[in-house]
Amino acid sequence: MTTTHPSENQSYVRGVAPGALPLLGHAPQFLRDPLDFVTSLGAHGDIVEIQLGLQPVLVACARPLANEVMQRCDVFDKGGHFYDTMKGMLGDGVGTCSWSAHRRKRQLVQPAFQRAKIGAYARVMHSEVASLVAGWRTGQTVDVSPAFYRMATRATVRALFSSDLEATAVAEIQRCFPIVWRGMLTRMLVPASLLRLVATRGNRGFDAALASLNQVLADIIRAYRTAGVDHADILSALLAAEDEATGLPLTDAELHDELMTLLVGGTETTSATLAWAFHLLAGHPEVERRLHAEVDEVLGGRIATFEDIARLEYTHRLVTETLRLYPPGWVTTRLVTADTELGGHHLAAGTAVMVSHYAIHHDPSVFPEPYRCDPDRWLPERASTIPKDAWVAFGSGRRRCLGDMFALTEITMALATIAGRWSLRPASDRPLKIQPRMFLTPGSLPMTFTARPAGDAQAPAADGGS
Ligand code: HEM
């Protein structure tokens, strides 16, 4: 049987990126300025070979090929060092598992993210946004990156387990998860075997936090199973899910792995988007003015609720544009599982392939002035001229983000509420040190808060939930 692929009837050029150094390959360029490096590759071909250390990697630069890689999940599968390291620490959840296991896991986790369920999670987000803004005072300078990260972690944890019985456990997860997350990023770059040779305080802290996190998750799962109550949260939905073929629910180990996956997927991505949005607003007074006009009209200084989202149209366009300019998931990798073709070129099993969402989003043939922040690109009449596969902030195909609605709800509510009350300006004129690691984040972002006349900045945030 022959299978047709989207790129089959076009010719695509295969190239090699210049400037590889012996042994290091393009690693120095990739580490020095990864965003510039990934966007420059398209000039050398549609599929471009780069060398990361001794490992050759093919980058699918042409948009149709990049999307083909994301969509043919069976041949372009998740695998290799990056995913193995993640699995070693977080378990084998829906985000990291290989294609053979994916269908079952996705079918079991997806119901927890149905549109109808997001409204309940939005109540948690509402209260977390309220606590965030209640703590700020005019003239205060706050590093918004860690502040948004703490809020996103709290919101995700409380959407996972909303039961009051678990308050201490939830606090322990909020304490341990950031330690595990930071440690995991280090372990992606430095082999664990090497780290183990040096018994540092950081190592012991990581081990203790991971052990505690695993224990707390096991305890929560046991408590939920024993109580057998639907708490209208994500864990309750996961416990209720059944395999469509066998009727079997998720095992405790599978539940653990999915909870870890959702903690990873749902925290830094969301907080980075919020931080990027405020970075953009500070540099684009006209965009800020229009955002203020909208949130003043819709919210009048209130904390946004789930029901407000449909009316926050400009806010939504700004979030879409922020995710275009700074997609937190800026690259992804796949491993070819069987000899195949891409764009008419042979790829042997075992080939590593990379796709850059960031490069796709900065293609000037699709997005004129690609580095300009222009939320009105997403006005319906203009957006209809943008190819569907040119905005891939949440990925594409069967492995597209499961938490897109969850994320957009949280980001929109937080952005609109904060902008309704505060104007944020960078506390210094030092240029940003963009940090594309696992996710694209702005790094440290100290900003000074000024209360807005329309917002009731000093008022306690007790204006009722959604
Ligand atoms: C702005 C926020 C977010 C962005 C930009 C984002 C982006 C992405 C991207 C690009 C992928 C595909 C990765 C790949 O193809 O290799 C993905 C997958 C995933 N995301 Fe998100 N994500 C966000 C928020 C969330 C949230 C809030 C959750 C859950 C609470 C979540 C859970 C997941 C999961 C479980 C997957 C794996 C899906 C699968 O393989 O079937 N994400 N995300």
Short mmCIF file of C-alpha atoms and ligand atoms in Angstrom, two decimals:
data_model
loop_
_atom_site.label_atom_id
_atom_site.label_comp_id
_atom_site.label_asym_id
_atom_site.label_seq_id
_atom_site.Cartn_x
_atom_site.Cartn_y
_atom_site.Cartn_z
CA MET A 1 0.00 0.00 0.00
CA THR A 2 1.34 3.44 -0.85
CA THR A 3 0.78 6.34 1.51
CA THR A 4 0.66 9.88 0.20
CA HIS A 5 2.20 12.68 2.19
CA PRO A 6 1.29 16.37 2.02
CA SER A 7 4.68 17.36 0.58
CA GLU A 8 4.84 14.62 -2.06
CA ASN A 9 4.07 16.60 -5.19
CA GLN A 10 6.38 19.54 -4.61
CA SER A 11 10.12 19.75 -4.78
CA TYR A 12 12.00 20.80 -1.72
CA VAL A 13 15.67 21.69 -1.40
CA ARG A 14 17.86 19.90 1.10
CA GLY A 15 20.76 21.98 2.43
CA VAL A 16 23.47 22.06 5.05
CA ALA A 17 23.94 24.93 7.51
CA PRO A 18 27.35 26.55 7.16
CA GLY A 19 29.80 27.24 9.98
CA ALA A 20 29.95 23.87 11.79
CA LEU A 21 33.02 23.57 14.05
CA PRO A 22 34.91 20.28 14.53
CA LEU A 23 33.35 18.25 17.41
CA LEU A 24 31.04 21.11 18.45
CA GLY A 25 29.18 21.49 15.17
CA HIS A 26 26.66 24.34 15.40
CA ALA A 27 26.25 24.00 19.18
CA PRO A 28 28.01 27.33 19.92
CA GLN A 29 25.70 29.22 17.52
CA PHE A 30 22.68 27.36 18.83
CA LEU A 31 23.55 28.19 22.44
CA ARG A 32 24.67 31.78 21.78
CA ASP A 33 21.60 32.99 19.91
CA PRO A 34 19.16 30.13 19.34
CA LEU A 35 16.34 32.26 17.96
CA ASP A 36 18.52 33.95 15.39
CA PHE A 37 20.06 30.58 14.52
CA VAL A 38 16.74 28.77 13.93
CA THR A 39 15.30 31.63 11.86
CA SER A 40 18.45 31.84 9.73
CA LEU A 41 18.32 28.20 8.63
CA GLY A 42 15.57 28.62 6.02
CA ALA A 43 18.06 30.53 3.83
CA HIS A 44 19.99 27.27 3.32
CA GLY A 45 17.13 25.04 2.21
CA ASP A 46 13.73 23.57 3.03
CA ILE A 47 15.28 20.75 5.05
CA VAL A 48 18.58 21.79 6.57
CA GLU A 49 21.14 19.63 8.28
CA ILE A 50 22.75 21.03 11.40
CA GLN A 51 25.23 19.40 13.74
CA LEU A 52 24.67 19.63 17.50
CA GLY A 53 27.93 18.31 18.90
CA LEU A 54 28.38 15.01 17.08
CA GLN A 55 24.65 14.55 16.49
CA PRO A 56 23.32 15.48 13.05
CA VAL A 57 19.80 16.95 13.17
CA LEU A 58 17.56 17.74 10.21
CA VAL A 59 15.55 20.91 10.62
CA ALA A 60 12.28 21.00 8.65
CA CYS A 61 12.28 24.69 7.71
CA ALA A 62 9.61 24.84 4.98
CA ARG A 63 6.24 25.27 6.69
CA PRO A 64 4.47 22.34 4.96
CA LEU A 65 7.34 20.03 5.93
CA ALA A 66 7.39 21.24 9.53
CA ASN A 67 3.68 20.56 9.80
CA GLU A 68 4.10 17.18 8.14
CA VAL A 69 6.66 16.23 10.80
CA MET A 70 4.21 17.24 13.55
CA GLN A 71 1.32 15.42 11.90
CA ARG A 72 2.87 12.09 10.88
CA CYS A 73 3.23 11.10 14.51
CA ASP A 74 3.84 7.42 13.76
CA VAL A 75 7.03 7.93 11.71
CA PHE A 76 8.15 11.18 13.37
CA ASP A 77 7.83 9.98 16.95
CA LYS A 78 8.86 11.41 20.29
CA GLY A 79 12.16 9.86 21.39
CA GLY A 80 15.87 10.47 21.98
CA HIS A 81 17.88 12.02 24.84
CA PHE A 82 15.48 14.86 25.61
CA TYR A 83 12.41 12.67 26.02
CA ASP A 84 14.36 9.88 27.77
CA THR A 85 15.61 12.37 30.40
CA MET A 86 12.09 13.69 30.94
CA LYS A 87 10.64 10.19 31.22
CA GLY A 88 13.36 9.18 33.70
CA MET A 89 12.19 11.88 36.09
CA LEU A 90 8.56 12.58 35.33
CA GLY A 91 7.31 9.23 34.09
CA ASP A 92 5.78 8.34 30.76
CA GLY A 93 2.78 10.65 30.38
CA VAL A 94 0.81 11.68 27.30
CA GLY A 95 3.31 14.44 26.44
CA THR A 96 6.45 12.31 26.31
CA CYS A 97 5.21 8.80 25.46
CA SER A 98 5.89 7.16 22.12
CA TRP A 99 3.17 6.98 19.47
CA SER A 100 2.32 3.33 20.24
CA ALA A 101 1.14 4.36 23.72
CA HIS A 102 -0.22 7.78 22.79
CA ARG A 103 -3.72 7.03 21.54
CA ARG A 104 -4.76 5.31 24.77
CA LYS A 105 -3.24 7.97 27.03
CA ARG A 106 -4.70 10.86 25.07
CA GLN A 107 -8.15 9.29 25.06
CA LEU A 108 -7.97 8.92 28.85
CA VAL A 109 -6.66 12.42 29.61
CA GLN A 110 -8.62 14.44 27.04
CA PRO A 111 -11.99 14.40 28.88
CA ALA A 112 -10.42 16.39 31.73
CA PHE A 113 -9.89 19.27 29.27
CA GLN A 114 -13.30 19.36 27.61
CA ARG A 115 -14.66 22.85 27.06
CA ALA A 116 -17.44 22.22 29.60
CA LYS A 117 -14.90 21.56 32.35
CA ILE A 118 -12.81 24.71 31.80
CA GLY A 119 -15.44 26.94 33.48
CA ALA A 120 -14.87 25.08 36.79
CA TYR A 121 -11.09 25.45 36.53
CA ALA A 122 -11.62 29.15 35.75
CA ARG A 123 -12.99 29.65 39.28
CA VAL A 124 -9.63 28.56 40.66
CA MET A 125 -7.83 30.83 38.19
CA HIS A 126 -10.08 33.71 39.26
CA SER A 127 -9.11 33.34 42.90
CA GLU A 128 -5.40 32.99 42.07
CA VAL A 129 -5.45 36.12 39.90
CA ALA A 130 -7.25 37.90 42.75
CA SER A 131 -4.51 36.97 45.25
CA LEU A 132 -1.83 38.03 42.79
CA VAL A 133 -3.17 41.54 42.21
CA ALA A 134 -4.17 42.03 45.85
CA GLY A 135 -0.50 41.88 46.88
CA TRP A 136 0.72 44.75 44.68
CA ARG A 137 1.06 48.44 45.55
CA THR A 138 1.65 51.42 43.29
CA GLY A 139 5.33 52.28 42.77
CA GLN A 140 6.33 48.74 43.69
CA THR A 141 8.86 46.87 41.52
CA VAL A 142 8.27 43.15 41.05
CA ASP A 143 10.13 40.58 38.98
CA VAL A 144 7.02 39.46 37.13
CA SER A 145 8.51 36.24 35.73
CA PRO A 146 8.69 34.37 39.05
CA ALA A 147 5.48 36.08 40.26
CA PHE A 148 3.52 34.80 37.24
CA TYR A 149 5.20 31.41 37.54
CA ARG A 150 4.07 31.04 41.17
CA MET A 151 0.54 32.05 40.18
CA ALA A 152 0.43 29.59 37.27
CA THR A 153 1.76 26.78 39.45
CA ARG A 154 -0.85 27.46 42.14
CA ALA A 155 -3.64 27.66 39.55
CA THR A 156 -2.60 24.41 37.87
CA VAL A 157 -2.15 22.54 41.15
CA ARG A 158 -5.54 23.70 42.42
CA ALA A 159 -7.21 22.79 39.12
CA LEU A 160 -5.64 19.34 39.42
CA PHE A 161 -6.80 18.85 43.02
CA SER A 162 -9.44 21.22 44.30
CA SER A 163 -10.38 19.17 47.34
CA ASP A 164 -9.89 21.15 50.57
CA LEU A 165 -8.76 17.99 52.31
CA GLU A 166 -5.56 18.15 50.35
CA ALA A 167 -4.48 21.69 51.29
CA THR A 168 -1.20 20.65 52.97
CA ALA A 169 -0.36 18.30 50.15
CA VAL A 170 -1.08 21.01 47.59
CA ALA A 171 1.27 23.38 49.44
CA GLU A 172 3.98 20.69 49.38
CA ILE A 173 3.57 20.29 45.60
CA GLN A 174 3.83 24.04 45.17
CA ARG A 175 7.07 23.94 47.17
CA CYS A 176 8.64 20.89 45.50
CA PHE A 177 7.61 21.20 41.87
CA PRO A 178 9.70 24.31 41.02
CA ILE A 179 12.78 22.62 42.56
CA VAL A 180 12.18 19.49 40.49
CA TRP A 181 11.52 21.54 37.36
CA ARG A 182 14.75 23.55 37.68
CA GLY A 183 16.72 20.38 38.47
CA MET A 184 15.25 18.63 35.47
CA LEU A 185 16.35 21.39 33.12
CA THR A 186 19.90 21.06 34.47
CA ARG A 187 19.77 17.31 33.97
CA MET A 188 18.80 17.76 30.33
CA LEU A 189 22.06 19.56 29.72
CA VAL A 190 24.33 17.66 32.13
CA PRO A 191 24.07 13.84 32.23
CA ALA A 192 22.64 12.62 35.58
CA SER A 193 25.57 10.20 35.97
CA LEU A 194 27.96 13.15 36.01
CA LEU A 195 25.83 15.09 38.49
CA ARG A 196 25.69 12.09 40.82
CA LEU A 197 29.50 12.12 41.08
CA VAL A 198 29.30 15.47 42.81
CA ALA A 199 27.18 15.31 45.96
CA THR A 200 26.06 18.94 45.95
CA ARG A 201 23.38 20.57 48.07
CA GLY A 202 21.42 21.19 44.85
CA ASN A 203 21.52 17.48 44.04
CA ARG A 204 20.25 16.49 47.46
CA GLY A 205 17.56 19.17 47.29
CA PHE A 206 16.43 17.84 43.92
CA ASP A 207 16.33 14.22 45.11
CA ALA A 208 14.42 15.15 48.26
CA ALA A 209 11.93 17.33 46.36
CA LEU A 210 11.32 14.62 43.73
CA ALA A 211 10.82 11.95 46.42
CA SER A 212 8.44 14.20 48.34
CA LEU A 213 6.52 15.12 45.18
CA ASN A 214 6.12 11.44 44.26
CA GLN A 215 4.95 10.60 47.79
CA VAL A 216 2.44 13.45 47.92
CA LEU A 217 0.99 12.54 44.54
CA ALA A 218 0.68 8.89 45.64
CA ASP A 219 -1.09 9.99 48.85
CA ILE A 220 -3.50 12.27 46.98
CA ILE A 221 -4.35 9.57 44.44
CA ARG A 222 -5.04 7.11 47.29
CA ALA A 223 -7.18 9.64 49.16
CA TYR A 224 -9.23 10.45 46.03
CA ARG A 225 -9.76 6.76 45.26
CA THR A 226 -10.88 6.05 48.85
CA ALA A 227 -13.27 9.04 48.99
CA GLY A 228 -14.75 8.27 45.56
CA VAL A 229 -16.16 11.81 45.29
CA ASP A 230 -16.18 13.92 42.10
CA HIS A 231 -14.45 17.19 43.06
CA ALA A 232 -14.97 18.68 39.55
CA ASP A 233 -11.20 18.88 39.15
CA ILE A 234 -8.70 17.30 36.78
CA LEU A 235 -7.78 14.36 39.02
CA SER A 236 -11.48 13.47 39.43
CA ALA A 237 -11.85 13.50 35.63
CA LEU A 238 -8.75 11.32 35.22
CA LEU A 239 -10.06 8.85 37.81
CA ALA A 240 -13.38 8.60 35.97
CA ALA A 241 -11.78 8.01 32.56
CA GLU A 242 -11.96 4.52 31.03
CA ASP A 243 -10.01 2.98 28.19
CA GLU A 244 -12.44 2.84 25.24
CA ALA A 245 -11.22 -0.62 24.23
CA THR A 246 -10.85 -2.39 27.57
CA GLY A 247 -13.01 -0.27 29.88
CA LEU A 248 -10.07 -0.13 32.31
CA PRO A 249 -9.25 3.08 34.22
CA LEU A 250 -5.76 4.61 34.61
CA THR A 251 -3.51 2.81 37.09
CA ASP A 252 -1.93 4.71 40.00
CA ALA A 253 1.41 4.84 38.18
CA GLU A 254 -0.27 6.20 35.04
CA LEU A 255 -2.14 8.80 37.08
CA HIS A 256 1.12 9.91 38.65
CA ASP A 257 2.77 10.31 35.24
CA GLU A 258 -0.14 12.32 33.83
CA LEU A 259 -0.24 14.63 36.85
CA MET A 260 3.49 15.30 36.44
CA THR A 261 3.01 15.91 32.71
CA LEU A 262 0.26 18.45 33.35
CA LEU A 263 2.37 20.25 35.95
CA VAL A 264 5.18 20.57 33.42
CA GLY A 265 2.90 21.52 30.51
CA GLY A 266 0.75 23.97 32.41
CA THR A 267 3.06 26.21 34.41
CA GLU A 268 6.05 27.83 32.72
CA THR A 269 4.33 28.02 29.32
CA THR A 270 1.44 30.04 30.70
CA SER A 271 3.51 32.28 32.96
CA ALA A 272 6.01 33.03 30.17
CA THR A 273 3.18 34.12 27.84
CA LEU A 274 1.88 36.53 30.46
CA ALA A 275 5.34 37.96 31.06
CA TRP A 276 5.88 38.38 27.30
CA ALA A 277 2.53 40.16 26.98
CA PHE A 278 3.51 42.76 29.59
CA HIS A 279 6.91 43.15 28.00
CA LEU A 280 5.16 43.93 24.69
CA LEU A 281 2.66 46.31 26.28
CA ALA A 282 5.45 48.33 27.87
CA GLY A 283 7.00 48.91 24.44
CA HIS A 284 3.76 49.52 22.49
CA PRO A 285 1.73 52.36 24.06
CA GLU A 286 -0.94 52.24 21.34
CA VAL A 287 -1.54 48.53 21.92
CA GLU A 288 -1.68 49.21 25.65
CA ARG A 289 -4.15 52.07 25.15
CA ARG A 290 -6.52 49.85 23.18
CA LEU A 291 -6.21 47.03 25.68
CA HIS A 292 -6.98 49.45 28.52
CA ALA A 293 -10.02 50.77 26.66
CA GLU A 294 -11.38 47.25 26.26
CA VAL A 295 -10.73 46.00 29.78
CA ASP A 296 -12.10 49.21 31.31
CA GLU A 297 -15.30 48.77 29.36
CA VAL A 298 -15.71 45.04 29.98
CA LEU A 299 -14.37 44.76 33.54
CA GLY A 300 -14.47 48.29 35.00
CA GLY A 301 -11.68 47.30 37.42
CA ARG A 302 -13.23 43.90 38.32
CA ILE A 303 -11.31 40.66 38.26
CA ALA A 304 -12.08 38.89 34.99
CA THR A 305 -14.33 35.82 35.05
CA PHE A 306 -14.75 33.00 32.58
CA GLU A 307 -17.90 34.67 31.23
CA ASP A 308 -15.99 37.88 30.41
CA ILE A 309 -13.63 36.12 28.02
CA ALA A 310 -15.96 36.16 25.00
CA ARG A 311 -16.10 39.98 25.18
CA LEU A 312 -12.35 40.45 25.53
CA GLU A 313 -11.70 40.41 21.79
CA TYR A 314 -8.70 42.73 21.64
CA THR A 315 -7.17 40.95 24.63
CA HIS A 316 -7.55 37.68 22.73
CA ARG A 317 -5.85 39.13 19.64
CA LEU A 318 -3.00 40.40 21.80
CA VAL A 319 -2.57 36.93 23.37
CA THR A 320 -2.53 35.34 19.89
CA GLU A 321 0.08 37.86 18.71
CA THR A 322 2.15 37.36 21.88
CA LEU A 323 2.15 33.60 21.25
CA ARG A 324 3.17 34.26 17.64
CA LEU A 325 6.07 36.51 18.59
CA TYR A 326 7.22 34.47 21.58
CA PRO A 327 5.86 30.91 21.42
CA PRO A 328 6.95 29.27 24.72
CA GLY A 329 7.25 25.95 22.87
CA TRP A 330 9.76 27.36 20.38
CA VAL A 331 11.23 24.08 19.05
CA THR A 332 10.32 20.44 19.21
CA THR A 333 12.18 17.33 18.16
CA ARG A 334 11.19 13.97 16.72
CA LEU A 335 12.99 10.71 15.94
CA VAL A 336 12.34 8.93 12.62
CA THR A 337 11.11 5.41 13.50
CA ALA A 338 11.26 3.83 10.00
CA ASP A 339 12.94 4.80 6.71
CA THR A 340 10.76 7.44 5.11
CA GLU A 341 10.64 10.45 2.80
CA LEU A 342 10.17 14.10 3.66
CA GLY A 343 9.74 16.60 0.84
CA GLY A 344 11.05 14.01 -1.63
CA HIS A 345 14.19 13.30 0.40
CA HIS A 346 15.10 10.00 2.01
CA LEU A 347 15.32 9.97 5.81
CA ALA A 348 16.76 6.87 7.50
CA ALA A 349 15.26 5.42 10.68
CA GLY A 350 17.01 6.97 13.68
CA THR A 351 17.35 10.44 12.09
CA ALA A 352 16.71 13.29 14.54
CA VAL A 353 14.37 15.96 13.17
CA MET A 354 13.65 19.41 14.57
CA VAL A 355 10.83 21.87 13.97
CA SER A 356 10.87 25.48 15.17
CA HIS A 357 7.53 27.09 15.95
CA TYR A 358 9.42 30.35 16.42
CA ALA A 359 10.86 30.24 12.89
CA ILE A 360 7.45 29.37 11.39
CA HIS A 361 5.95 32.38 13.20
CA HIS A 362 8.56 34.77 11.82
CA ASP A 363 8.20 33.94 8.13
CA PRO A 364 7.92 37.35 6.39
CA SER A 365 6.02 35.85 3.45
CA VAL A 366 3.14 35.08 5.81
CA PHE A 367 3.59 37.74 8.48
CA PRO A 368 4.77 41.04 6.95
CA GLU A 369 7.14 42.80 9.37
CA PRO A 370 7.31 39.59 11.38
CA TYR A 371 8.98 41.15 14.44
CA ARG A 372 6.34 43.87 14.78
CA CYS A 373 3.65 43.44 17.44
CA ASP A 374 0.38 43.89 15.55
CA PRO A 375 -2.59 42.26 17.31
CA ASP A 376 -4.85 43.39 14.43
CA ARG A 377 -3.27 40.74 12.21
CA TRP A 378 -5.83 38.55 13.95
CA LEU A 379 -8.89 40.63 13.01
CA PRO A 380 -11.17 38.12 11.23
CA GLU A 381 -10.76 39.68 7.76
CA ARG A 382 -6.96 39.72 7.99
CA ALA A 383 -6.63 36.40 9.84
CA SER A 384 -8.57 34.64 7.05
CA THR A 385 -5.62 35.28 4.71
CA ILE A 386 -3.11 33.60 7.08
CA PRO A 387 -2.65 29.89 6.32
CA LYS A 388 -3.96 27.72 9.17
CA ASP A 389 -0.63 25.97 9.63
CA ALA A 390 1.34 29.24 10.01
CA TRP A 391 0.42 29.75 13.69
CA VAL A 392 1.48 26.67 15.63
CA ALA A 393 1.98 27.93 19.19
CA PHE A 394 0.11 24.88 20.48
CA GLY A 395 1.67 22.47 17.97
CA SER A 396 -0.28 20.62 15.32
CA GLY A 397 -1.81 17.21 14.64
CA ARG A 398 -2.68 14.51 17.13
CA ARG A 399 -0.01 15.68 19.57
CA ARG A 400 -1.32 19.22 19.65
CA CYS A 401 -1.47 20.77 23.11
CA LEU A 402 -4.15 19.32 25.35
CA GLY A 403 -4.24 22.36 27.60
CA ASP A 404 -4.75 25.10 24.98
CA MET A 405 -8.18 26.17 26.26
CA PHE A 406 -7.02 25.96 29.85
CA ALA A 407 -3.98 28.13 29.05
CA LEU A 408 -5.88 30.72 27.00
CA THR A 409 -8.49 31.05 29.74
CA GLU A 410 -5.89 31.63 32.43
CA ILE A 411 -3.75 34.00 30.37
CA THR A 412 -6.73 36.08 29.21
CA MET A 413 -8.21 36.39 32.70
CA ALA A 414 -4.87 37.35 34.26
CA LEU A 415 -3.85 39.74 31.48
CA ALA A 416 -7.18 41.58 31.42
CA THR A 417 -7.39 41.85 35.21
CA ILE A 418 -3.84 43.09 35.69
CA ALA A 419 -4.06 45.56 32.78
CA GLY A 420 -7.36 46.83 34.22
CA ARG A 421 -5.59 47.87 37.42
CA TRP A 422 -1.95 48.46 36.62
CA SER A 423 0.41 49.83 34.02
CA LEU A 424 3.70 47.96 34.08
CA ARG A 425 7.01 49.42 32.95
CA PRO A 426 10.47 47.83 32.93
CA ALA A 427 12.35 48.82 36.08
CA SER A 428 15.58 49.26 34.14
CA ASP A 429 16.59 49.91 30.53
CA ARG A 430 18.83 46.85 30.47
CA PRO A 431 17.98 44.82 27.36
CA LEU A 432 16.17 41.53 27.92
CA LYS A 433 18.27 38.41 28.20
CA ILE A 434 15.92 36.06 26.35
CA GLN A 435 16.26 32.51 27.59
CA PRO A 436 15.18 29.88 25.11
CA ARG A 437 15.73 26.67 27.04
CA MET A 438 13.05 24.07 27.17
CA PHE A 439 10.54 26.92 26.89
CA LEU A 440 11.05 30.42 25.54
CA THR A 441 10.90 32.74 28.54
CA PRO A 442 11.98 36.36 29.05
CA GLY A 443 14.05 35.40 32.12
CA SER A 444 14.10 37.94 34.93
CA LEU A 445 11.70 40.82 34.15
CA PRO A 446 11.53 43.42 36.94
CA MET A 447 8.66 45.83 36.29
CA THR A 448 7.32 48.83 38.20
CA PHE A 449 3.59 49.09 38.84
CA THR A 450 1.52 52.24 38.46
CA ALA A 451 -2.14 52.14 39.46
CA ARG A 452 -4.52 52.99 36.64
CA PRO A 453 -7.32 55.48 37.25
CA ALA A 454 -9.95 53.03 36.00
CA GLY A 455 -8.70 50.24 38.22
CA ASP A 456 -9.32 50.13 41.94
CA ALA A 457 -5.77 49.09 42.65
CA GLN A 458 -5.82 49.27 46.42
CA ALA A 459 -9.17 47.58 46.88
CA PRO A 460 -9.20 44.06 48.29
CA ALA A 461 -9.86 41.55 45.53
CA ALA A 462 -13.16 40.28 46.84
CA ASP A 463 -15.43 40.87 43.90
CA GLY A 464 -16.87 37.40 43.67
CA GLY A 465 -15.94 34.38 41.61
CA SER A 466 -17.29 33.35 38.25
C1 HEM B 1 0.62 29.14 26.55
C2 HEM B 1 0.60 27.94 27.09
C3 HEM B 1 0.98 26.68 26.36
C4 HEM B 1 1.69 26.51 25.20
C5 HEM B 1 2.30 27.57 24.31
C6 HEM B 1 1.76 25.08 24.95
C7 HEM B 1 2.38 24.52 23.85
C8 HEM B 1 2.38 23.16 23.57
C9 HEM B 1 2.96 22.58 22.40
C10 HEM B 1 3.69 23.34 21.28
C11 HEM B 1 2.75 21.24 22.46
C12 HEM B 1 3.18 20.20 21.42
C13 HEM B 1 4.62 19.77 21.69
C14 HEM B 1 5.18 18.91 20.59
O1 HEM B 1 4.58 18.74 19.52
O2 HEM B 1 6.29 18.40 20.80
C15 HEM B 1 2.05 20.97 23.70
C16 HEM B 1 1.67 19.73 24.14
C17 HEM B 1 1.04 19.49 25.34
N1 HEM B 1 0.61 20.42 26.24
FE1 HEM B 1 0.76 22.42 26.06
N2 HEM B 1 1.10 24.43 25.96
C18 HEM B 1 0.61 25.36 26.84
C19 HEM B 1 -0.13 25.12 27.98
C20 HEM B 1 -0.50 23.88 28.44
C21 HEM B 1 -1.30 23.64 29.61
C22 HEM B 1 -1.91 24.73 30.50
C23 HEM B 1 -1.40 22.28 29.76
C24 HEM B 1 -2.13 21.48 30.80
C25 HEM B 1 -2.53 21.91 31.97
C26 HEM B 1 -0.67 21.67 28.66
C27 HEM B 1 -0.55 20.33 28.44
C28 HEM B 1 0.03 19.77 27.31
C29 HEM B 1 0.08 18.33 27.07
C30 HEM B 1 -0.45 17.24 27.99
C31 HEM B 1 0.72 18.15 25.83
C32 HEM B 1 1.03 16.83 25.14
C33 HEM B 1 -0.07 16.51 24.12
C34 HEM B 1 0.16 15.19 23.40
O3 HEM B 1 1.32 14.81 23.14
O4 HEM B 1 -0.85 14.55 23.07
N3 HEM B 1 -0.14 22.68 27.87
N4 HEM B 1 1.82 22.16 24.36
#
